[in-house]
Amino acid sequence: MCTSPVCVNVRDQIDLTAKEKQIFDRLLEVLRHFNLQTQLRVAGGWVRDKILGKECYDIDIALDNMLGKEFCEKVNEYLLSTGEETHGIGVIQCNPDQSKHLETARMRLLDVWIDFVNLRSEDYSDNSRIPTMKFGTAEEDAYRRDLTINSLFYNINTSSVEDFTGKGIMDLKSGKIATPLPPKQTFLDDPLRVLRAIRFGARFGFMLEEELKIAAADEDVKAAIADKISRERIGHEIDLMISGNHPVKAMTYISELQLFWAVFSLPPEPEPSTSEGCERLCVTCMDSTWRLLQLLELSSLTDDHRRLCLYAALFLPFRKTIYKDNKGKKIPVVSYIFRNSLKLKASDAETVLSLHLAAEKFVSLIPLILSNEDIQILEVDWKREIIDVPVASKLRILAGLLLREIKEFWRAALVLSMLLHGANSGCTTNSSNKEYELDKKRELFNRIEKAILELGLEKVWEMKPLVNGKDIMNVLQIKSGGPVVKEWQQKLLEWQLAHPSVSAEECIDWMRQTHSKRARTD
């Protein structure tokens, strides 16, 4: 884990965009019109990002003496008095599972959505992450926030940055992740803050304060993560990390702070059981995949392809691990992690399982694709029977079938296969599993990708069968479908893959000849 301090360029003042100045001026006009003594403060992430010189469009305004809905109604009253169009007010009810502890009012001003909420202080009970809320001062509000870098305010009334903890700006400058209050109590009050600290540390490349790291690895805190946070919230934070700009750093923090199994909880009695250091191998696989993705710069991979490829890499050591549910059915552990530990979409679990399977199939094809010799026997364990065509055509059939299974995720599966090719990827901590020869992997990936493209298989999953079930039944002279029709559909698909320029009539002719030949043999 990186503990070297960094030096961050932090601006002395916030430079408002023209749109931001218009919005803030409008809000100040509302105060003057009604002679309100309200202090308007932009809170949290917007302030942090602006003084780091980054643009931010998420404006949350904290009010010191009224609720958000009340102030929004005042805004509309003012707009009405000036003959301007009023705006609808959306009220977001408090939802502790979504980290919304207070009712928030939202309205659109000058085409920008603004959230309004009152300043608050919090009291937590021992067995809940849901605090008792009450109006608070700006200082109380700052201290109840998760991190010092998120505790800053921009006072619209005075056009100044306010750092009530006295640590926010200093920690930004030194690139440090710390909590306003003692970290263990902060984490026990709301264990979600542990994951937020990790996410922001990874996002900005900041180091975690030593006391914070000790608190994050504390057994009481780990127990609180399991007991007080919904799995949906854990999954949301992990998804933000995986989708972020430094996913490996985030997973490294989780592993080294001994939080891996608290986050990615496993079902009882997985088969085979996980060995010591398995979590480190998971992160190593993800690190290798991330670095390979960076080297390849695959423009065809969408953000979602990359996200699921990284998940598949992280859980690659579990690809053959199963558990038995209440009915004795064997279920992949990867599916359990997605559905139960992270509460992510079932389709994400299915895609990752498909990526694991496709990666292993790619591994069996790699030596065949690379071979310059005329291989007389072409067999893979996942497709024993294949139609009788020349070896080169068989290769096109196998690769085509694989791409039709995994579709647009085939490059992501090929990336994963680079980790499995010629390497033992079981749950061990051997040095051979820690260092991957990335340049060779990149060269190998490019050769396989080029060969697949030269076979004309790009978007082969969009290829429509030339012969339908009715045509097959006509040739076979049968009146209903069934296993025989399904068998011929597969054979015809293979023949179509072996002969990409073939016509429907030629497919039917081949089927007639093959069927006739088999009938004579039988």
mmCIF file of C-alpha atoms in Angstrom, residues 242 281-282 285-286 289 304-319 334 338 348-357 359 406 409 412-413 415-417 419-420 425:
data_model
loop_
_atom_site.group_PDB
_atom_site.id
_atom_site.type_symbol
_atom_site.label_atom_id
_atom_site.label_comp_id
_atom_site.label_asym_id
_atom_site.label_seq_id
_atom_site.Cartn_x
_atom_site.Cartn_y
_atom_site.Cartn_z
ATOM 1 C CA ILE A 242 -14.392 -0.601 -9.936
ATOM 2 C CA LEU A 281 -4.254 -13.319 -5.738
ATOM 3 C CA CYS A 282 -7.649 -11.806 -6.616
ATOM 4 C CA CYS A 285 -5.277 -10.858 -11.227
ATOM 5 C CA MET A 286 -7.161 -7.578 -11.346
ATOM 6 C CA THR A 289 -5.790 -7.183 -16.219
ATOM 7 C CA ASP A 304 -19.312 -1.378 -18.892
ATOM 8 C CA HIS A 305 -17.135 -3.903 -20.742
ATOM 9 C CA ARG A 306 -14.131 -2.680 -18.770
ATOM 10 C CA ARG A 307 -16.059 -2.728 -15.475
ATOM 11 C CA LEU A 308 -17.229 -6.323 -15.917
ATOM 12 C CA CYS A 309 -13.833 -7.411 -17.227
ATOM 13 C CA LEU A 310 -12.263 -6.104 -13.994
ATOM 14 C CA TYR A 311 -14.862 -7.871 -11.872
ATOM 15 C CA ALA A 312 -14.176 -11.073 -13.820
ATOM 16 C CA ALA A 313 -10.441 -10.647 -13.204
ATOM 17 C CA LEU A 314 -10.953 -9.968 -9.485
ATOM 18 C CA PHE A 315 -13.007 -13.141 -9.100
ATOM 19 C CA LEU A 316 -10.983 -15.252 -11.545
ATOM 20 C CA PRO A 317 -9.568 -17.444 -8.724
ATOM 21 C CA PHE A 318 -13.182 -18.347 -7.816
ATOM 22 C CA ARG A 319 -14.241 -19.373 -11.313
ATOM 23 C CA VAL A 334 -19.158 -15.777 -8.075
ATOM 24 C CA PHE A 338 -22.824 -10.592 -6.938
ATOM 25 C CA ASP A 348 -23.671 -8.718 -14.102
ATOM 26 C CA ALA A 349 -23.136 -12.081 -12.409
ATOM 27 C CA GLU A 350 -24.164 -13.939 -15.567
ATOM 28 C CA THR A 351 -21.809 -11.864 -17.728
ATOM 29 C CA VAL A 352 -18.849 -12.449 -15.402
ATOM 30 C CA LEU A 353 -19.527 -16.199 -15.339
ATOM 31 C CA SER A 354 -19.719 -16.141 -19.148
ATOM 32 C CA LEU A 355 -16.419 -14.245 -19.317
ATOM 33 C CA HIS A 356 -14.740 -16.876 -17.144
ATOM 34 C CA LEU A 357 -16.035 -19.692 -19.338
ATOM 35 C CA ALA A 359 -11.652 -17.091 -21.316
ATOM 36 C CA ILE A 406 -19.847 -14.170 -25.605
ATOM 37 C CA PHE A 409 -17.572 -9.126 -24.719
ATOM 38 C CA ALA A 412 -12.749 -8.734 -22.640
ATOM 39 C CA ALA A 413 -12.754 -12.550 -22.503
ATOM 40 C CA VAL A 415 -7.895 -10.236 -22.197
ATOM 41 C CA LEU A 416 -8.767 -12.590 -19.321
ATOM 42 C CA SER A 417 -7.468 -15.577 -21.263
ATOM 43 C CA LEU A 419 -3.905 -14.444 -17.546
ATOM 44 C CA LEU A 420 -4.823 -18.103 -17.851
ATOM 45 C CA SER A 425 -4.294 -19.178 -11.705
#
